[in-house]
Amino acid sequence: MLIGPQNSLSAEDLGARYREVRASIAAAAQLAHRNVDCVTLLAVSKGRSVGAIQELARLGVENFGENYLQEAEPKIAALAGMNLTWHFLGRLQANKTRVVAEHFAWAHGIDRLRIAERLAAQRPATAVALNVCVQVKLADVAGRSGVGAAEVAALASEVEALPRLRLRGLMCMLPEGLDAPRQRELFAGVRTLYDRLNRDGAQLDTLSMGMSSDFESAIAAGSTMVRIGTALFGTLARTDSPAQQS
Ligand SMILES: *Cc1c(COP(=O)(O)O)cnc(C)c1O
């Protein structure tokens, strides 16, 4: 069965990659003296087929992340019977918040109050609270979205006060090409912010950190949710990915 982008990925390939990623997560957790059950695998399925998502779900993956709303909406609808948990990972524009509020369980990447307010207002009253993470902009890493370390606490407490949202934690994204010590240092900085918020009374349980190229460093620094695309599904050809549209 061929299920991948451009039909290049077989169910066997995907299964093998999945087992490899699982084993790497377990090894990283063990190295950090952490329980592997404390690290959730979020499969980043942007640009990937409904068939590939079904196959991973069959293997036991429950959490899937999407970046582009035009792509995500039909996929979520097609897989509605499977009881999957959908995470929005893209940059949120104010005029696109309704789709996220209505169709997703999580929004990572909250970086301003206005977006959180819109999500709170648009979350259907019949749905459980939308889980959200505040995105932290890493010092001296240019061009990334998120809030600076100094503003995280203020935004977190404003978000916590909103109805229909549940602040779960912090999220960050590293640039590619850093060596492992530098990755760990940057992730540890976010971990410190997270610990400080909890010490000051927040009830956060999620550190959304780590992608294909740095999840081992993220787990070493305390990540509880790794967002993995390429290592699971293979390299995403540029043409498979819809233009920035969310
Ligand atoms: C695409 C994406 C990922 C997955 O990246 P890979 O390097 O393919 O594992 C994780 N997080 C976010 C926010 C993304 O946009």
XYZ file of N, CA and C and ligand atoms in Angstrom:
753
model
N 0.852 -1.202 0.000
C 0.000 0.000 0.000
C 0.887 1.251 0.000
N 0.603 2.159 -0.936
C 1.374 3.404 -0.997
C 0.512 4.533 -0.461
N 1.046 5.226 0.506
C 0.202 6.169 1.232
C 0.804 7.553 1.369
N 2.034 7.708 0.962
C 2.741 8.942 1.272
C 2.571 10.020 0.238
N 3.247 11.152 0.440
C 3.245 12.214 -0.549
C 3.794 11.655 -1.849
N 3.170 11.990 -2.946
C 3.561 11.486 -4.268
C 3.633 9.959 -4.250
N 2.844 9.339 -3.358
C 2.791 7.881 -3.272
C 4.151 7.218 -3.118
N 5.079 7.896 -2.474
C 6.419 7.340 -2.380
C 6.645 6.570 -1.083
N 5.754 6.769 -0.119
C 5.982 6.179 1.200
C 5.043 4.982 1.387
N 5.597 3.836 1.631
C 4.754 2.661 1.850
C 4.395 2.551 3.323
N 3.361 1.791 3.607
C 2.965 1.557 4.999
C 4.115 0.906 5.768
N 4.885 0.058 5.086
C 6.023 -0.606 5.745
C 7.087 0.425 6.128
N 7.409 1.337 5.178
C 8.380 2.407 5.464
C 7.926 3.234 6.661
N 6.665 3.617 6.630
C 6.138 4.482 7.680
C 6.208 3.756 9.028
N 5.863 2.498 9.027
C 5.923 1.711 10.264
C 7.346 1.636 10.797
N 8.296 1.437 9.891
C 9.698 1.339 10.309
C 10.185 2.672 10.867
N 9.825 3.766 10.195
C 10.216 5.092 10.691
C 9.589 5.375 12.050
N 8.334 4.998 12.182
C 7.637 5.213 13.448
C 8.343 4.479 14.583
N 8.703 3.217 14.340
C 9.384 2.453 15.395
C 10.746 3.062 15.728
N 11.423 3.585 14.682
C 12.727 4.214 14.906
C 12.582 5.484 15.765
N 11.579 6.288 15.440
C 11.353 7.520 16.209
C 10.994 7.175 17.652
N 10.121 6.226 17.831
C 9.754 5.775 19.184
C 10.983 5.333 19.977
N 11.843 4.562 19.300
C 13.044 4.063 19.983
C 13.970 5.228 20.349
N 14.097 6.210 19.472
C 14.957 7.363 19.761
C 14.404 8.194 20.910
N 13.076 8.338 20.946
C 12.457 9.077 22.055
C 12.715 8.333 23.372
N 12.557 7.016 23.329
C 12.772 6.214 24.547
C 14.224 6.313 25.010
N 15.157 6.266 24.056
C 16.576 6.342 24.410
C 16.906 7.697 25.015
N 16.357 8.758 24.421
C 16.629 10.104 24.938
C 16.042 10.277 26.334
N 14.856 9.722 26.535
C 14.223 9.827 27.859
C 15.055 9.073 28.895
N 15.506 7.892 28.528
C 16.291 7.089 29.460
C 17.591 7.802 29.833
N 18.225 8.383 28.819
C 19.476 9.110 29.044
C 19.254 10.263 30.028
N 18.061 10.857 29.980
C 17.750 11.995 30.852
C 17.108 11.535 32.159
N 17.081 10.212 32.400
C 16.428 9.655 33.591
C 14.990 10.121 33.705
N 14.319 10.125 32.548
C 12.911 10.500 32.555
C 12.072 9.314 32.100
N 10.825 9.289 32.561
C 9.882 8.261 32.133
C 9.424 8.582 30.710
N 9.545 7.628 29.806
C 9.198 7.879 28.404
C 7.716 8.232 28.249
N 6.896 7.783 29.190
C 5.471 8.101 29.112
C 5.186 9.588 29.314
N 6.175 10.322 29.793
C 5.998 11.762 29.984
C 6.276 12.557 28.712
N 6.625 11.868 27.636
C 6.897 12.565 26.365
C 5.867 12.112 25.326
N 5.018 13.031 24.920
C 3.991 12.730 23.918
C 4.543 12.956 22.520
N 4.279 12.017 21.634
C 4.662 12.198 20.230
C 3.511 12.858 19.481
N 3.800 14.037 18.950
C 2.838 14.750 18.117
C 3.351 14.607 16.679
N 2.605 13.905 15.855
C 3.026 13.695 14.460
C 2.605 14.897 13.626
N 3.578 15.582 13.045
C 3.277 16.777 12.254
C 2.967 16.337 10.826
N 1.680 16.444 10.469
C 1.197 15.825 9.233
C 0.929 16.827 8.120
N 1.446 18.050 8.246
C 1.273 19.026 7.153
C 1.883 18.461 5.872
N 1.143 18.574 4.790
C 1.656 18.095 3.508
C 1.583 16.590 3.339
N 1.036 15.880 4.318
C 0.997 14.417 4.251
C -0.430 13.970 3.962
N -0.556 12.765 3.428
C -1.865 12.289 2.984
C -2.722 11.788 4.145
N -4.020 11.759 3.889
C -4.967 11.183 4.850
C -4.600 9.723 5.112
N -4.163 9.025 4.077
C -3.783 7.613 4.232
C -2.619 7.430 5.182
N -1.640 8.328 5.097
C -0.470 8.228 5.978
C -0.877 8.489 7.429
N -1.783 9.436 7.624
C -2.265 9.728 8.980
C -3.025 8.519 9.534
N -3.883 7.932 8.693
C -4.624 6.739 9.125
C -3.678 5.627 9.537
N -2.614 5.468 8.771
C -1.675 4.391 9.053
C -0.993 4.621 10.411
N -0.560 5.873 10.655
C 0.076 6.167 11.950
C -0.927 6.014 13.091
N -2.158 6.419 12.841
C -3.192 6.276 13.874
C -3.393 4.798 14.201
N -3.349 3.972 13.166
C -3.490 2.527 13.363
C -2.353 1.989 14.235
N -1.171 2.609 14.119
C -0.021 2.184 14.918
C -0.076 2.740 16.341
N -1.018 3.633 16.592
C -1.205 4.109 17.954
C -0.958 5.594 18.185
N -0.663 6.348 17.118
C -0.463 7.792 17.293
C -1.826 8.468 17.406
N -1.974 9.338 18.408
C -3.260 9.999 18.638
C -3.225 11.482 18.308
N -2.019 12.063 18.384
C -1.892 13.519 18.240
C -1.266 13.880 16.899
N -1.939 14.781 16.171
C -1.459 15.204 14.860
C -1.452 16.727 14.785
N -0.428 17.250 14.116
C -0.276 18.701 14.009
C -0.355 19.159 12.571
N -1.049 20.261 12.354
C -1.195 20.837 11.019
C -0.870 22.322 11.064
N -0.372 22.848 9.935
C 0.036 24.247 9.874
C -0.830 25.112 8.973
N -1.515 24.492 8.025
C -2.226 25.259 7.007
C -3.706 24.915 7.070
N -4.533 25.941 7.339
C -5.936 25.665 7.606
C -6.678 25.101 6.406
N -6.362 25.605 5.209
C -7.071 25.101 4.019
C -6.796 23.624 3.804
N -5.612 23.209 4.194
C -5.258 21.798 4.065
C -5.855 20.997 5.235
N -5.808 21.588 6.421
C -6.193 20.842 7.620
C -7.690 20.556 7.692
N -8.507 21.538 7.315
C -9.959 21.379 7.487
C -10.505 20.122 6.816
N -10.228 19.900 5.521
C -10.745 18.668 4.902
C -10.128 17.393 5.481
N -8.875 17.461 5.929
C -8.275 16.259 6.510
C -8.950 15.913 7.837
N -9.188 16.935 8.649
C -9.856 16.701 9.937
C -11.251 16.131 9.701
N -11.947 16.678 8.693
C -13.296 16.184 8.381
C -13.240 14.739 7.902
N -12.256 14.425 7.057
C -12.156 13.073 6.501
C -11.858 12.045 7.585
N -11.172 12.484 8.639
C -10.742 11.550 9.686
C -11.581 11.688 10.957
N -12.736 12.344 10.821
C -13.540 12.680 12.005
C -13.914 11.452 12.837
N -14.052 10.298 12.188
C -14.475 9.103 12.927
C -13.374 8.477 13.760
N -12.151 8.970 13.643
C -11.015 8.265 14.254
C -10.634 8.731 15.639
N -11.308 9.797 16.106
C -11.033 10.240 17.466
C -9.596 10.725 17.672
N -9.069 11.456 16.687
C -7.705 11.973 16.781
C -7.719 13.330 17.464
N -6.591 13.719 18.009
C -6.454 15.029 18.644
C -5.636 15.926 17.719
N -6.228 17.035 17.315
C -5.598 17.907 16.323
C -4.982 19.141 16.969
N -3.752 19.436 16.578
C -2.998 20.569 17.108
C -2.725 21.553 15.973
N -3.023 22.821 16.196
C -2.671 23.822 15.191
C -1.293 24.388 15.516
N -0.407 24.298 14.537
C 0.990 24.683 14.760
C 1.415 25.906 13.976
N 0.575 26.357 13.067
C 0.984 27.458 12.187
C 0.907 28.799 12.883
N 1.353 29.800 12.185
C 1.229 31.147 12.728
C -0.234 31.556 12.590
N -0.824 32.011 13.683
C -2.238 32.350 13.672
C -2.461 33.792 13.256
N -3.262 33.958 12.228
C -3.679 35.303 11.842
C -5.054 35.566 12.448
N -5.280 36.812 12.804
C -6.514 37.137 13.526
C -7.759 36.731 12.735
N -7.725 36.880 11.417
C -8.933 36.566 10.639
C -9.117 35.072 10.389
N -8.217 34.242 10.913
C -8.330 32.794 10.691
C -8.545 32.019 11.999
N -8.793 32.744 13.084
C -8.862 32.049 14.369
C -10.081 31.144 14.505
N -11.167 31.466 13.786
C -12.416 30.710 13.989
C -12.246 29.228 13.644
N -11.554 28.961 12.546
C -11.367 27.555 12.147
C -10.615 26.797 13.243
N -9.630 27.437 13.824
C -8.863 26.793 14.893
C -9.758 26.583 16.117
N -10.514 27.617 16.475
C -11.392 27.526 17.649
C -12.432 26.418 17.492
N -12.861 26.193 16.258
C -13.952 25.236 16.043
C -13.490 23.809 15.759
N -12.277 23.660 15.231
C -11.893 22.324 14.745
C -10.672 21.700 15.409
N -9.970 22.456 16.215
C -8.749 21.914 16.822
C -8.929 21.735 18.332
N -8.082 20.865 18.895
C -8.077 20.667 20.345
C -7.004 21.520 21.016
N -5.958 21.839 20.236
C -4.833 22.602 20.753
C -4.422 23.690 19.762
N -3.900 24.803 20.280
C -3.199 25.786 19.463
C -1.858 26.087 20.128
N -0.792 25.674 19.495
C 0.547 26.024 19.968
C 0.850 27.383 19.325
N 1.791 28.104 19.821
C 2.177 29.311 19.090
C 1.329 30.534 19.373
N 0.726 30.618 20.552
C 0.041 31.856 20.950
C 1.119 32.891 21.273
N 1.078 34.027 20.555
C 2.136 35.017 20.782
C 1.604 36.423 20.995
N 0.267 36.556 21.052
C -0.288 37.859 21.425
C -1.697 37.682 21.980
N -2.058 38.614 22.849
C -3.325 38.503 23.564
C -4.512 38.524 22.607
N -4.431 39.388 21.586
C -5.550 39.538 20.661
C -5.971 38.197 20.049
N -4.988 37.374 19.716
C -5.285 36.064 19.133
C -5.969 35.169 20.168
N -5.447 35.177 21.374
C -6.038 34.353 22.435
C -7.470 34.807 22.730
N -7.703 36.109 22.725
C -9.052 36.629 22.980
C -10.030 36.169 21.909
N -9.583 36.206 20.676
C -10.466 35.764 19.587
C -10.775 34.270 19.709
N -9.755 33.492 20.008
C -9.971 32.043 20.168
C -10.954 31.780 21.301
N -10.811 32.516 22.390
C -11.710 32.328 23.536
C -13.145 32.677 23.150
N -13.300 33.777 22.405
C -14.646 34.213 22.023
C -15.276 33.247 21.016
N -14.446 32.610 20.200
C -14.975 31.786 19.112
C -15.040 30.299 19.450
N -14.477 29.899 20.575
C -14.545 28.494 20.954
C -15.994 28.147 21.251
N -16.542 27.137 20.576
C -17.961 26.811 20.802
C -18.217 26.440 22.267
N -19.348 26.894 22.778
C -19.690 26.658 24.184
C -19.845 25.171 24.473
N -20.145 24.399 23.440
C -20.353 22.959 23.627
C -19.044 22.178 23.657
N -17.952 22.811 23.242
C -16.668 22.104 23.184
C -15.921 22.231 24.505
N -15.016 21.288 24.771
C -14.138 21.462 25.934
C -13.210 22.639 25.646
N -12.553 23.150 26.677
C -11.662 24.292 26.508
C -10.578 23.966 25.476
N -10.184 24.992 24.726
C -9.088 24.849 23.760
C -7.765 24.913 24.526
N -6.948 23.886 24.369
C -5.629 23.880 25.008
C -4.682 24.791 24.234
N -3.958 25.642 24.941
C -3.049 26.557 24.241
C -1.673 26.586 24.904
N -0.686 26.863 24.069
C 0.671 27.089 24.552
C 1.144 28.457 24.080
N 1.816 29.162 24.937
C 2.434 30.441 24.571
C 3.786 30.149 23.914
N 4.000 30.762 22.758
C 5.264 30.532 22.056
C 6.326 31.516 22.538
N 7.465 30.965 22.896
C 8.571 31.772 23.399
C 9.546 32.052 22.262
N 9.872 33.319 22.108
C 10.900 33.686 21.119
C 12.258 33.574 21.802
N 13.138 32.845 21.156
C 14.436 32.620 21.775
C 15.332 33.828 21.569
N 16.052 34.173 22.602
C 16.967 35.316 22.535
C 17.958 35.098 21.403
N 18.336 36.121 20.759
C 19.301 36.153 19.650
C 19.054 35.113 18.553
N 17.819 34.665 18.439
C 17.461 33.858 17.275
C 16.477 34.716 16.474
N 16.981 35.315 15.433
C 16.225 36.340 14.723
C 15.089 35.743 13.898
N 14.046 36.541 13.696
C 13.015 36.210 12.719
C 12.036 35.128 13.145
N 12.042 34.762 14.409
C 11.086 33.742 14.849
C 9.919 34.424 15.526
N 8.742 33.813 15.401
C 7.631 34.405 16.122
C 7.668 33.943 17.574
N 6.836 34.574 18.374
C 6.815 34.264 19.792
C 7.011 35.515 20.613
N 6.860 35.379 21.919
C 7.092 36.510 22.809
C 8.443 36.355 23.488
N 9.090 37.458 23.739
C 10.375 37.427 24.419
C 10.222 36.921 25.841
N 11.308 36.403 26.378
C 11.283 35.813 27.713
C 10.697 36.772 28.750
N 10.989 38.047 28.602
C 10.547 39.024 29.602
C 9.031 39.218 29.587
N 8.393 38.896 28.454
C 6.939 39.131 28.347
C 6.102 37.871 28.542
N 6.773 36.730 28.691
C 6.037 35.465 28.755
C 5.076 35.435 29.944
N 5.544 35.842 31.111
C 4.715 35.746 32.319
C 3.463 36.603 32.199
N 3.606 37.806 31.640
C 2.446 38.701 31.517
C 1.417 38.111 30.558
N 1.890 37.629 29.406
C 0.948 37.049 28.439
C 0.300 35.785 29.018
N 1.100 34.974 29.696
C 0.554 33.737 30.274
C -0.572 34.050 31.254
N -0.395 35.051 32.096
C -1.461 35.298 33.075
C -2.688 35.924 32.417
N -2.494 36.692 31.359
C -3.659 37.210 30.624
C -4.424 36.067 29.943
N -3.691 35.144 29.359
C -4.334 34.013 28.680
C -5.061 33.134 29.693
N -4.427 32.927 30.842
C -5.044 32.099 31.893
C -6.388 32.646 32.337
N -6.531 33.951 32.265
C -7.762 34.582 32.743
C -8.905 34.467 31.730
N -8.615 34.025 30.511
C -9.662 33.967 29.483
C -10.518 32.712 29.635
N -11.811 32.852 29.369
C -12.682 31.676 29.412
C -12.460 30.797 28.182
N -12.831 29.534 28.263
C -12.847 28.609 27.137
C -11.460 28.254 26.587
N -10.418 28.799 27.237
C -9.061 28.382 26.900
C -8.447 27.744 28.132
N -7.540 26.803 27.904
C -6.788 26.240 29.027
C -5.311 26.365 28.688
N -4.622 27.207 29.423
C -3.187 27.387 29.189
C -2.453 26.140 29.670
N -1.798 25.459 28.767
C -1.126 24.205 29.109
C 0.386 24.355 29.275
N 0.965 25.344 28.551
C 2.412 25.445 28.688
C 3.060 26.368 27.679
N 4.305 26.072 27.405
C 5.108 26.894 26.504
C 5.558 26.068 25.307
N 5.756 26.769 24.204
C 6.219 26.135 22.979
C 7.378 26.959 22.443
N 8.331 26.305 21.810
C 9.375 27.055 21.118
C 9.867 26.270 19.919
N 10.578 26.965 19.075
C 11.071 26.405 17.822
C 12.489 26.897 17.602
N 13.405 25.977 17.443
C 14.805 26.367 17.200
C 15.090 26.419 15.699
N 16.031 27.263 15.312
C 16.464 27.207 13.911
C 17.245 25.916 13.680
N 17.354 25.521 12.425
C 18.117 24.314 12.113
C 19.609 24.622 12.186
N 20.386 23.577 12.333
C 21.832 23.731 12.174
C 22.603 24.045 13.444
N 21.925 24.070 14.591
C 22.656 24.297 15.841
C 23.253 22.976 16.311
N 24.372 23.034 17.014
C 24.891 21.781 17.565
C 24.102 21.417 18.845
N 24.266 20.170 19.264
C 23.434 19.667 20.372
C 23.610 20.475 21.662
N 24.839 20.864 22.036
C 24.968 21.652 23.276
C 24.192 22.970 23.208
N 24.233 23.630 22.039
C 23.507 24.887 21.886
C 21.992 24.652 21.924
N 21.555 23.561 21.294
C 20.121 23.210 21.350
C 19.686 23.025 22.796
N 20.479 22.265 23.549
C 20.095 21.994 24.941
C 20.060 23.272 25.761
N 21.016 24.158 25.481
C 21.084 25.426 26.217
C 19.822 26.261 25.964
N 19.408 26.352 24.699
C 18.226 27.150 24.378
C 16.960 26.508 24.952
N 16.832 25.198 24.814
C 15.669 24.513 25.383
C 15.640 24.646 26.908
N 16.810 24.583 27.519
C 16.868 24.703 28.980
C 16.386 26.083 29.428
N 16.643 27.099 28.612
C 16.163 28.440 28.937
C 14.647 28.492 28.988
N 13.994 27.802 28.056
C 12.528 27.771 28.037
C 12.021 26.954 29.228
N 12.719 25.878 29.525
C 12.366 25.065 30.692
C 12.420 25.903 31.977
N 13.413 26.763 32.066
C 13.536 27.622 33.245
C 12.335 28.565 33.365
N 11.920 29.127 32.220
C 10.740 30.003 32.234
C 9.504 29.236 32.706
N 9.379 28.018 32.200
C 8.244 27.140 32.541
C 8.230 26.832 34.040
N 9.387 26.460 34.565
C 9.469 26.160 35.999
C 9.122 27.385 36.846
N 9.585 28.551 36.375
C 9.337 29.789 37.125
C 7.838 30.092 37.161
N 7.162 29.927 36.010
C 5.714 30.173 35.963
C 4.987 29.237 36.929
N 5.388 27.975 36.929
C 4.721 27.024 37.828
C 5.006 27.347 39.288
N 6.223 27.795 39.558
C 6.551 28.166 40.933
C 5.696 29.345 41.375
N 5.377 30.222 40.400
C 4.566 31.394 40.723
C 3.068 31.114 40.654
N 2.709 29.834 40.558
C 1.293 29.494 40.683
C 0.589 29.036 39.420
N 1.262 29.091 38.293
C 0.624 28.573 37.076
C 0.542 27.051 37.205
N -0.350 26.439 36.422
C -0.455 24.976 36.477
C -0.199 24.405 35.094
N 1.041 24.585 34.648
C 1.414 24.153 33.308
C 1.915 22.716 33.343
N 1.560 21.950 32.303
C 2.049 20.577 32.227
C 2.662 20.240 30.869
N 2.827 21.250 30.014
C 3.283 20.955 28.659
C 4.429 21.853 28.224
N 5.516 21.215 27.847
C 6.620 21.920 27.201
C 6.695 21.369 25.782
N 6.173 22.128 24.827
C 6.120 21.691 23.429
C 7.423 22.095 22.758
N 8.384 21.200 22.793
C 9.727 21.521 22.277
C 10.303 20.293 21.592
N 10.959 20.550 20.466
C 11.673 19.482 19.779
C 11.005 19.074 18.485
N 11.783 19.079 17.405
C 11.336 18.638 16.093
C 12.326 17.555 15.625
N 12.220 17.162 14.361
C 13.036 16.028 13.900
C 14.524 16.201 14.179
N 15.031 17.428 14.031
C 16.473 17.622 14.114
C 16.964 17.931 15.533
N 16.045 18.063 16.492
C 16.522 18.459 17.826
C 15.706 17.853 18.978
N 14.902 16.825 18.688
C 14.010 16.345 19.762
C 14.773 15.671 20.902
N 15.933 15.088 20.575
C 16.688 14.450 21.663
C 17.186 15.502 22.665
N 17.665 16.634 22.128
C 18.090 17.734 23.015
C 16.911 18.267 23.813
N 15.754 18.355 23.158
C 14.564 18.882 23.837
C 14.146 17.957 24.987
N 14.206 16.654 24.743
C 13.837 15.698 25.797
C 14.828 15.797 26.963
N 16.094 15.998 26.637
C 17.099 16.172 27.696
C 16.769 17.382 28.558
N 16.169 18.407 27.949
C 15.855 19.636 28.678
C 14.464 19.602 29.305
N 13.734 18.496 29.155
C 12.440 18.402 29.832
C 11.208 18.487 28.959
N 11.364 18.428 27.643
C 10.193 18.487 26.764
C 9.180 17.413 27.127
N 7.888 17.789 27.061
C 6.838 16.790 27.280
C 6.074 16.489 25.999
N 6.375 17.239 24.928
C 5.681 16.997 23.662
C 6.617 17.322 22.519
N 6.976 16.307 21.749
C 7.858 16.540 20.603
C 7.023 16.531 19.329
N 7.292 17.510 18.451
C 6.507 17.697 17.226
C 7.341 17.217 16.040
N 7.003 16.043 15.523
C 7.892 15.408 14.567
C 7.223 15.153 13.223
N 7.803 15.708 12.176
C 7.303 15.500 10.817
C 8.261 14.652 10.000
N 9.366 15.254 9.589
C 10.304 14.627 8.659
C 10.792 13.244 9.112
N 11.123 13.103 10.369
C 11.665 11.820 10.830
C 10.625 10.705 10.714
N 9.347 11.060 10.746
C 8.293 10.058 10.608
C 7.918 9.798 9.157
N 7.757 10.896 8.405
C 7.168 10.775 7.063
C 8.184 10.908 5.939
N 9.400 11.262 6.244
C 10.379 11.528 5.191
C 10.406 13.004 4.831
N 11.347 13.367 3.992
C 11.506 14.775 3.610
C 10.293 15.225 2.810
N 9.819 16.402 3.166
C 8.657 16.973 2.487
C 9.140 17.742 1.262
N 8.763 17.265 0.091
C 9.136 17.996 -1.124
C 8.435 19.343 -1.114
N 9.124 20.355 -1.556
C 8.555 21.707 -1.544
C 7.190 21.761 -2.201
N 7.040 21.024 -3.302
C 5.791 21.093 -4.061
C 4.644 20.385 -3.331
N 4.966 19.557 -2.324
C 3.907 18.908 -1.564
C 3.242 19.863 -0.591
N 3.960 20.925 -0.289
C 3.509 21.806 0.764
C 2.740 22.977 0.176
N 1.517 23.182 0.639
C 0.771 24.330 0.127
C 1.472 25.633 0.499
N 1.216 26.655 -0.285
C 1.822 27.950 0.015
C 1.363 28.410 1.388
N 2.135 29.263 2.035
C 1.735 29.840 3.330
C 0.362 30.435 3.162
N -0.589 29.900 3.877
C -1.947 30.339 3.619
C -2.777 30.403 4.877
N -2.253 29.887 5.964
C -3.086 29.842 7.167
C -2.999 31.167 7.881
C 6.749 21.547 10.491
C 6.818 21.756 11.939
C 7.355 20.764 12.788
C 7.954 19.462 12.277
O 9.237 19.689 11.771
P 10.168 18.473 11.305
O 11.523 19.074 11.267
O 9.675 18.053 9.966
O 10.052 17.393 12.302
C 7.310 20.996 14.157
N 6.815 22.139 14.672
C 6.318 23.114 13.888
C 5.801 24.353 14.525
C 6.315 22.966 12.501
O 5.846 23.950 11.744
